[in-house]
PDB file of C-alpha atoms in Angstrom:
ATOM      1  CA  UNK B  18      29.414 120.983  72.640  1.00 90.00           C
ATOM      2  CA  UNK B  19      28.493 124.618  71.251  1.00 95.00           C
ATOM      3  CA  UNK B  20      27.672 122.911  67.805  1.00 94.00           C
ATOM      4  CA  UNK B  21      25.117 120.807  69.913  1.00 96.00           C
ATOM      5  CA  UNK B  22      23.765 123.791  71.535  1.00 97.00           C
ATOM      6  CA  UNK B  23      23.596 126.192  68.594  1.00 97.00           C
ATOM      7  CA  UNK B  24      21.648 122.614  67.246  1.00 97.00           C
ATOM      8  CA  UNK B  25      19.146 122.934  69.979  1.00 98.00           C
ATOM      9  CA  UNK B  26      18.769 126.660  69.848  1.00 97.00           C
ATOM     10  CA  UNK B  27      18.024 126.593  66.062  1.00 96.00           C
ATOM     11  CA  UNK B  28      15.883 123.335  66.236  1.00 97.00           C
ATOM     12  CA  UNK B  29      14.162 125.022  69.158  1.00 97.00           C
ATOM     13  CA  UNK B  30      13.379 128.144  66.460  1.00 97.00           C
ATOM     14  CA  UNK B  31      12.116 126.302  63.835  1.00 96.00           C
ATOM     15  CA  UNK B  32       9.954 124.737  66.675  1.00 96.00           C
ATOM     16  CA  UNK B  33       8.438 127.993  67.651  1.00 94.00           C
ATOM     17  CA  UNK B  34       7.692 129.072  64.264  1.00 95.00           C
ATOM     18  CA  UNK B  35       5.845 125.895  63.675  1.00 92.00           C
ATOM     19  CA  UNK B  36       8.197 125.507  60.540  1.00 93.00           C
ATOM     20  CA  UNK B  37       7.328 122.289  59.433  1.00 89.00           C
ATOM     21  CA  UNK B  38      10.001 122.000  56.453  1.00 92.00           C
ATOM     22  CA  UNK B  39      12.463 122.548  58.880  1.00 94.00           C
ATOM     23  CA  UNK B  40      12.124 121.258  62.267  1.00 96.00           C
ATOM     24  CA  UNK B  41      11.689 117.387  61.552  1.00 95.00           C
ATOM     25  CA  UNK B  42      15.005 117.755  59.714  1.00 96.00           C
ATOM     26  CA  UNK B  43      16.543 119.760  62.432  1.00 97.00           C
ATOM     27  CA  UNK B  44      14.737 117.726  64.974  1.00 96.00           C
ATOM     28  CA  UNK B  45      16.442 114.334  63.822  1.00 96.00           C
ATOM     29  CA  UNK B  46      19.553 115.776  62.730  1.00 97.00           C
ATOM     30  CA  UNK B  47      20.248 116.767  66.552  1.00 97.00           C
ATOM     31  CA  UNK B  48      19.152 113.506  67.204  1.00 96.00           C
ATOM     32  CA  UNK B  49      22.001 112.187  65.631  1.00 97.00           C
ATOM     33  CA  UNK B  50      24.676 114.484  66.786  1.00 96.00           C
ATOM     34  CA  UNK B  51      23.384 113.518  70.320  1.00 97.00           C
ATOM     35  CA  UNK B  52      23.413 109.764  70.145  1.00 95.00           C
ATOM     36  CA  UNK B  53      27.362 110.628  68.601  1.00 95.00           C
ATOM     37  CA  UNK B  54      28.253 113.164  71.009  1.00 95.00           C
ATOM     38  CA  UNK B  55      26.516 111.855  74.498  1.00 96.00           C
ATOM     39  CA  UNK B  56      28.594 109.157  74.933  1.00 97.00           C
ATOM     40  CA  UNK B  57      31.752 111.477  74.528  1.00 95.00           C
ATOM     41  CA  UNK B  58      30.029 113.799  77.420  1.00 96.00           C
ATOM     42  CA  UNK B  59      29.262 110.855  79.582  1.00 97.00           C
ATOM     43  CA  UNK B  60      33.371 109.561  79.375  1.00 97.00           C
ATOM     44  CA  UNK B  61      34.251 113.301  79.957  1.00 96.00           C
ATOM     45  CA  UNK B  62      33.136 112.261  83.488  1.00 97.00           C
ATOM     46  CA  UNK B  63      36.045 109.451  83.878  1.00 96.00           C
ATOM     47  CA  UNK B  64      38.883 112.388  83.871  1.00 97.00           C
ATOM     48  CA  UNK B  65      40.362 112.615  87.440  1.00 97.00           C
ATOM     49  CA  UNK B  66      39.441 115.539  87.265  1.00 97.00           C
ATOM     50  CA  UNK B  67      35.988 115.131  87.313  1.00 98.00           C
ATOM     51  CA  UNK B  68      35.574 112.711  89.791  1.00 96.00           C
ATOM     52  CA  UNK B  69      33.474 114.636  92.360  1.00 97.00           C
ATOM     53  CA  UNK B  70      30.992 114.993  89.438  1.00 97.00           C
ATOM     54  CA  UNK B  71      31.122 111.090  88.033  1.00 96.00           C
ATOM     55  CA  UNK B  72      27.448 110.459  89.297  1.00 96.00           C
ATOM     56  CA  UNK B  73      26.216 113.408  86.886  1.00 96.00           C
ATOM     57  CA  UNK B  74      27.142 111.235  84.264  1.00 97.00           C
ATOM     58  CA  UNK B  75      24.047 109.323  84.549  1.00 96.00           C
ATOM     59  CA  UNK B  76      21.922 112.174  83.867  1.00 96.00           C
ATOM     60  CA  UNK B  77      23.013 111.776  79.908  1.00 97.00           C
ATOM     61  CA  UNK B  78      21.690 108.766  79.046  1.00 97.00           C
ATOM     62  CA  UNK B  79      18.012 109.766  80.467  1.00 96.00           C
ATOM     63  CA  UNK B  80      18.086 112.556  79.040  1.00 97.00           C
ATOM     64  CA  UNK B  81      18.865 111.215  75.719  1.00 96.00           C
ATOM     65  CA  UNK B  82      15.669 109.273  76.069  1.00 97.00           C
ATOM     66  CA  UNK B  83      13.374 112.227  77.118  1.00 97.00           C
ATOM     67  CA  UNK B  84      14.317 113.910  74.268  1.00 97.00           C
ATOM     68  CA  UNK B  85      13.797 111.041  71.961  1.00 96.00           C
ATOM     69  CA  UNK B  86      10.819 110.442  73.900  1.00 97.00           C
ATOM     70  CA  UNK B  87       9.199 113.813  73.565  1.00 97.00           C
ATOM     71  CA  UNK B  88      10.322 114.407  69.766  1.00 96.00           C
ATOM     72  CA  UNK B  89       7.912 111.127  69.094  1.00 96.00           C
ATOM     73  CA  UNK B  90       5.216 112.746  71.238  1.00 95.00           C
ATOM     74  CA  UNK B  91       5.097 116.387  69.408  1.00 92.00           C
ATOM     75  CA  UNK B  92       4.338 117.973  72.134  1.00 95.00           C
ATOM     76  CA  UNK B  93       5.915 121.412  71.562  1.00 95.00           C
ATOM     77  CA  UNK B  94       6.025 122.432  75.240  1.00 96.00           C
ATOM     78  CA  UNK B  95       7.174 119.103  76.528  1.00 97.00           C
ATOM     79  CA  UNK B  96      10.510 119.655  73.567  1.00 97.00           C
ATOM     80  CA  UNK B  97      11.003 122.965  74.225  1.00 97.00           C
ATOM     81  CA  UNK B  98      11.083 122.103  78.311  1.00 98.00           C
ATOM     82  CA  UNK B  99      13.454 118.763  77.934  1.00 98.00           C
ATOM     83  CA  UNK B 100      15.612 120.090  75.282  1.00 97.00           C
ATOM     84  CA  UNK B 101      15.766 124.246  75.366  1.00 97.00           C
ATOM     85  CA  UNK B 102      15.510 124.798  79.943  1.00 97.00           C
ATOM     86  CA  UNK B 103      16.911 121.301  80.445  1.00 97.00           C
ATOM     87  CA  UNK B 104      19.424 120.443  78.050  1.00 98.00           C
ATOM     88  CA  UNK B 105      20.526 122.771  77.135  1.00 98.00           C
ATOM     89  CA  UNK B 106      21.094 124.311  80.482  1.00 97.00           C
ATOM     90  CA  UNK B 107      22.599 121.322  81.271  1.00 97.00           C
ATOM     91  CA  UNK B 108      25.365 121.508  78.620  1.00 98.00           C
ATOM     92  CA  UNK B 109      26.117 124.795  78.713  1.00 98.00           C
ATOM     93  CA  UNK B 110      26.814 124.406  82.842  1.00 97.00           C
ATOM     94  CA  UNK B 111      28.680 121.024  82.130  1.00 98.00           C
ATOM     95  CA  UNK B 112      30.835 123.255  79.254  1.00 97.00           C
ATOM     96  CA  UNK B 113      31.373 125.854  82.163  1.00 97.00           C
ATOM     97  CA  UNK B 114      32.644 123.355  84.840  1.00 98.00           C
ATOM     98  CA  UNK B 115      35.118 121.390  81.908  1.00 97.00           C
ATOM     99  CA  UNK B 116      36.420 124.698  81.115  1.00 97.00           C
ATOM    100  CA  UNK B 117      37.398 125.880  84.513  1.00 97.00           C
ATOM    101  CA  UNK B 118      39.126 122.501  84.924  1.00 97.00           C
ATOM    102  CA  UNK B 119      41.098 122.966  81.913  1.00 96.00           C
ATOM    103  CA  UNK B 120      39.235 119.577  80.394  1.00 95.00           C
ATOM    104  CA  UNK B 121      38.572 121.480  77.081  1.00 91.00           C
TER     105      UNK B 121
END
């Protein structure tokens, strides 16, 4: 999970500083990672210890297709909003909540 955050902080970067060498590498490279590491997040949610948050899991796969969705769209707003304030957010509060259970 922090490798997929330190992904979107660095691909979020290279974003901002309109670095086109880097970012479309970056950008599918944490493409990847998510489509590998998503599903693992979404079965985190099938631990007993988890089940007052199983719904969340659905939040993952939508996600996944936002940010697909706004990589093919450019729109450097729309990425930085789905993948930096969303995401991101979103992984380092689900990191938060599997550490105070002791899940990782």
């Amino acid at each position: 999970m922090d490798e997929l955050i330190e992904g979107i902080e660095s691909t979020i970067i290279s974003l901002m500083r309109y670095d086109l060498n880097e970012y479309p590498k970056q950008a599918q490279e944490l493409a990847n990672k998510m489509m590998v590491i998503f599903p693992a997040i979404i079965d985190c949610y099938n631990d007993p210890l988890m089940q007052d948050k199983r719904e969340d899991a659905m939040y993952w796969p939508g996600q996944l297709e936002r940010i697909l969705a706004a990589f093919d769209r450019g729109d450097a707003f729309e990425v930085t909003d789905v993948l930096y304030n969303e995401t991101r957010a979103n992984l380092m509060e689900l990191k938060a909540i599997l550490t105070q259970r002791g899940l990782i």
